[in-house]
PDB file of C-alpha atoms in Angstrom:
ATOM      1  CA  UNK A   1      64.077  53.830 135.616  1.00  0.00           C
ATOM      2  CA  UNK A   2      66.118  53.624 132.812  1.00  0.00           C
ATOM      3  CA  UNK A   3      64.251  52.983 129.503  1.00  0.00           C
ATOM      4  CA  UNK A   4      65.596  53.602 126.553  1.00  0.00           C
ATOM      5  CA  UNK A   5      63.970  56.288 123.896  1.00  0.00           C
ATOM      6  CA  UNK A   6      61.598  55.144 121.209  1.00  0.00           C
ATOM      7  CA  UNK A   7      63.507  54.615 117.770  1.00  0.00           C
ATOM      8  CA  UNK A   8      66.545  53.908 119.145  1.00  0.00           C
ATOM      9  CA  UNK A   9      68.511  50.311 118.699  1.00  0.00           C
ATOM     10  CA  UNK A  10      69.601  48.555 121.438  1.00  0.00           C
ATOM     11  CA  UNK A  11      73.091  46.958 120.732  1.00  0.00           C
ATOM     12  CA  UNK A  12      73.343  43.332 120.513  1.00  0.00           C
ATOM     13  CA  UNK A  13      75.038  41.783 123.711  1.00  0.00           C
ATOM     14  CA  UNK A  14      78.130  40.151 123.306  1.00  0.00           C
ATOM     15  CA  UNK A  15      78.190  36.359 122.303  1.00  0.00           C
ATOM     16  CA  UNK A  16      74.637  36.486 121.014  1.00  0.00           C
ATOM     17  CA  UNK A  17      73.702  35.085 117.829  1.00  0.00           C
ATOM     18  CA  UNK A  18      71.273  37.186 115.488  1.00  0.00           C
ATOM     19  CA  UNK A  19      68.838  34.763 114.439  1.00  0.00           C
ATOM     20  CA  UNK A  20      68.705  33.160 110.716  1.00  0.00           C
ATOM     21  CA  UNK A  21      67.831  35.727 107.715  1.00  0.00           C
ATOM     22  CA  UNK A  22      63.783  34.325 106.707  1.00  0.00           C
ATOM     23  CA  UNK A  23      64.349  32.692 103.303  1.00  0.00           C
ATOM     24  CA  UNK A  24      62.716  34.166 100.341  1.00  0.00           C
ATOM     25  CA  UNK A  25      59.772  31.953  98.837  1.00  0.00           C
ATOM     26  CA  UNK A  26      60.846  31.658  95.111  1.00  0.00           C
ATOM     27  CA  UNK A  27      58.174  32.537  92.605  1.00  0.00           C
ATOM     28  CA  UNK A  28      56.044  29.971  90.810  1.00  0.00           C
ATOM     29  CA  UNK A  29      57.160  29.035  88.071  1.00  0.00           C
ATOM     30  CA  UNK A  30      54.494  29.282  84.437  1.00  0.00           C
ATOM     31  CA  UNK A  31      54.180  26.111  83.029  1.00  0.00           C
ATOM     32  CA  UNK A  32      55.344  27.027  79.364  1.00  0.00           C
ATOM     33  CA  UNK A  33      53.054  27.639  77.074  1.00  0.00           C
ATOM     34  CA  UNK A  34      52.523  26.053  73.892  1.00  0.00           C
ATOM     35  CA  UNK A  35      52.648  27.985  70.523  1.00  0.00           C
ATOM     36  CA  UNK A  36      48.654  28.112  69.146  1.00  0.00           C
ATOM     37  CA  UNK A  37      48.752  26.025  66.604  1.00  0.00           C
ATOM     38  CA  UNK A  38      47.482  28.213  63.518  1.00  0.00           C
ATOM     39  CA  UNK A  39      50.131  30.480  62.234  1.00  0.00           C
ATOM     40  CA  UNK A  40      49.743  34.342  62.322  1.00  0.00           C
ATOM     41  CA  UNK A  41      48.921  36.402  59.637  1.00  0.00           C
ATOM     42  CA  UNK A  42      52.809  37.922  58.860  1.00  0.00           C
ATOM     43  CA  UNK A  43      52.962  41.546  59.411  1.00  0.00           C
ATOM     44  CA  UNK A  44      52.061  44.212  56.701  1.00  0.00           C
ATOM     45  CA  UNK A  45      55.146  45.762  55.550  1.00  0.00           C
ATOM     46  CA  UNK A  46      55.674  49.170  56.745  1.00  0.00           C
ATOM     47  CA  UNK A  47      55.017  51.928  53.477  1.00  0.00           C
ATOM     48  CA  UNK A  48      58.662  53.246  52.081  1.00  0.00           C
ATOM     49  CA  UNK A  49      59.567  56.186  53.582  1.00  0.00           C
ATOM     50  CA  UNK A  50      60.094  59.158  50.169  1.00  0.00           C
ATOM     51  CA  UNK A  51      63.791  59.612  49.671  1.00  0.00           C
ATOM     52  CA  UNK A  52      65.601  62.521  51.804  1.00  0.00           C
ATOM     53  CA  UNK A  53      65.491  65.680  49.315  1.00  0.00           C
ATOM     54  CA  UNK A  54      69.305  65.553  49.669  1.00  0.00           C
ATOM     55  CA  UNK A  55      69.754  62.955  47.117  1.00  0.00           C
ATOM     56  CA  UNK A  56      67.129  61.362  45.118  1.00  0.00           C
ATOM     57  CA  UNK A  57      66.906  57.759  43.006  1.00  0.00           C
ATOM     58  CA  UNK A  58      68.208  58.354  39.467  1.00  0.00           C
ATOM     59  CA  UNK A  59      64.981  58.597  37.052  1.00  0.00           C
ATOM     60  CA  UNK A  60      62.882  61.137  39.369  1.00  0.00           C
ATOM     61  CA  UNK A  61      60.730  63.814  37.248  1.00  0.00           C
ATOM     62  CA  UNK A  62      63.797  66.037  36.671  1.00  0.00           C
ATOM     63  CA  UNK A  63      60.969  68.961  36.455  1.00  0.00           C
ATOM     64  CA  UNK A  64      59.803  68.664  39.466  1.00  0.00           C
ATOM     65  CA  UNK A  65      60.672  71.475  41.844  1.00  0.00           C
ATOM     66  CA  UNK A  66      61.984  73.234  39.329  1.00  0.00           C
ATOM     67  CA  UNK A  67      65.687  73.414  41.174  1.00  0.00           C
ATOM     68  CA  UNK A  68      68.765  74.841  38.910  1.00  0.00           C
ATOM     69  CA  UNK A  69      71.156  71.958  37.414  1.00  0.00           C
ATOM     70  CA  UNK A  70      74.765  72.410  38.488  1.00  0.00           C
ATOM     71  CA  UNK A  71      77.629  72.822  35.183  1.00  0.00           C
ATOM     72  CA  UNK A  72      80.039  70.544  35.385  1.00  0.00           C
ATOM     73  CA  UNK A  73      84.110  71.338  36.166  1.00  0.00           C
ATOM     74  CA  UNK A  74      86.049  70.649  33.020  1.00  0.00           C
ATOM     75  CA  UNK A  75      88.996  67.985  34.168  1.00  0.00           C
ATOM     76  CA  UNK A  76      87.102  67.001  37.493  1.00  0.00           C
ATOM     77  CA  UNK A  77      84.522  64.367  36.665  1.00  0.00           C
ATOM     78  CA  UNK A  78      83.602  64.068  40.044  1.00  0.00           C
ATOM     79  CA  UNK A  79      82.801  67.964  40.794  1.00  0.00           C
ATOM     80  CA  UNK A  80      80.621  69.995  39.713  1.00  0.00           C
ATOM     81  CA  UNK A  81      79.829  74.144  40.244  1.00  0.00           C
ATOM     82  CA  UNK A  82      76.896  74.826  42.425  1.00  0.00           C
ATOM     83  CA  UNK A  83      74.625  77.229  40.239  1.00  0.00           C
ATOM     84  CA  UNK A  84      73.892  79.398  43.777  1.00  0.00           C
ATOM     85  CA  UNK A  85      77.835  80.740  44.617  1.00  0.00           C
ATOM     86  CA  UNK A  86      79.865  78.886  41.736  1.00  0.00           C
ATOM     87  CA  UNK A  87      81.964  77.180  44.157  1.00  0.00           C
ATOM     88  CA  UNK A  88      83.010  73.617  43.707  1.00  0.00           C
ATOM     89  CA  UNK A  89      81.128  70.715  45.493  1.00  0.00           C
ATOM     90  CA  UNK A  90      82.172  66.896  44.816  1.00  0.00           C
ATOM     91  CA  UNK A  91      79.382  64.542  43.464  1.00  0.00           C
ATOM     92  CA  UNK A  92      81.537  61.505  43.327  1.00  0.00           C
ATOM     93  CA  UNK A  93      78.951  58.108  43.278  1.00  0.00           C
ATOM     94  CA  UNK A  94      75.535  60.742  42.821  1.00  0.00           C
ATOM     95  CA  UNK A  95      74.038  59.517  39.511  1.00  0.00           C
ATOM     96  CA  UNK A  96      73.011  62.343  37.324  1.00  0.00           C
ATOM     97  CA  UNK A  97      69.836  64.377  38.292  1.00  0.00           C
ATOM     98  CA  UNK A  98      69.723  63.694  41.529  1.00  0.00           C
ATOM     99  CA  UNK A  99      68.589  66.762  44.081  1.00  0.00           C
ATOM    100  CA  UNK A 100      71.893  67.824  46.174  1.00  0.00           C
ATOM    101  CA  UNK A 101      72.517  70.720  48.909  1.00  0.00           C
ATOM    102  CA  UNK A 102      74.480  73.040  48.303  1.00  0.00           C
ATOM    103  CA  UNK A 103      76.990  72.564  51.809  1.00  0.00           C
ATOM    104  CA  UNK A 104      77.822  75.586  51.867  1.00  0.00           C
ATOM    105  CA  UNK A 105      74.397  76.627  53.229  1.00  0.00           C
ATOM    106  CA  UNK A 106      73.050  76.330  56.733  1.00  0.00           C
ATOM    107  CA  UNK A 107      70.472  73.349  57.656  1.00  0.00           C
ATOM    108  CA  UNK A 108      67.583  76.248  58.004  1.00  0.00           C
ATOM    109  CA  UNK A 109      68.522  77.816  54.626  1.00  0.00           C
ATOM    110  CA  UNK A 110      69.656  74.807  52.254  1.00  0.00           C
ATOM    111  CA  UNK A 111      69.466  75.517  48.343  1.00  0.00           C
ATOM    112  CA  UNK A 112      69.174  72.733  46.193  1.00  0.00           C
ATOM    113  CA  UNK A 113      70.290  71.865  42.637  1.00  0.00           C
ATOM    114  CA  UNK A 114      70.691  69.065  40.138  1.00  0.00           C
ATOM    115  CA  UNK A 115      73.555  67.023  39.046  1.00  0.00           C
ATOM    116  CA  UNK A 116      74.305  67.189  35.495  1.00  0.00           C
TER     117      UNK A 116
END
């Protein structure tokens, strides 16, 4: 009696053929459908996002907040001294009264001030 244990695969004798892989049955295939005929209404725009506080547009209530206004470097158009540490920061292409960070602070602690 020899039988061979369950689960196990019996190896294929030599010379046989394995018989033909079953073909797959492609899917069916949607007819396409047509576009409906009336057009849809277009999509509301999405409301504007308010500027970061990093820079704001040019003509923004220069009151509000009530943030310090930077003095300007004498020679150096394009820096100015922050009013927090008096160190330099370049505000080359920010129109004046715009809200800038000071870089010198941390993300958690940012202070603020205006361009002249």
């Amino acid at each position: 009696m020899s039988e061979s244990p369950e689960g196990w695969a019996q190896a294929p004798m030599p010379g046989a053929t394995s018989p033909a892989p079953k073909k797959q049955e492609a899917p069916e295939e949607k007819p396409e459908e047509k576009p409906d005929p009336k057009p849809e209404k277009p999509a509301e725009p999405e409301p504007e996002k308010p500027a970061p506080p990093t820079q704001e547009a040019a003509g923004s209530d220069k009151k509000k907040g009530g943030y310090p206004t930077a003095t300007r470097v004498n020679g150096f158009s394009n820096f100015v001294k922050s009013p927090y540490n008096d160190r330099w920061v370049k505000v080359k292409g920010i129109p004046s009264g715009s809200l800038v960070a000071d870089p010198r602070f941390d993300v958690g602690e940012k202070k603020y001030f205006r361009v002249p």
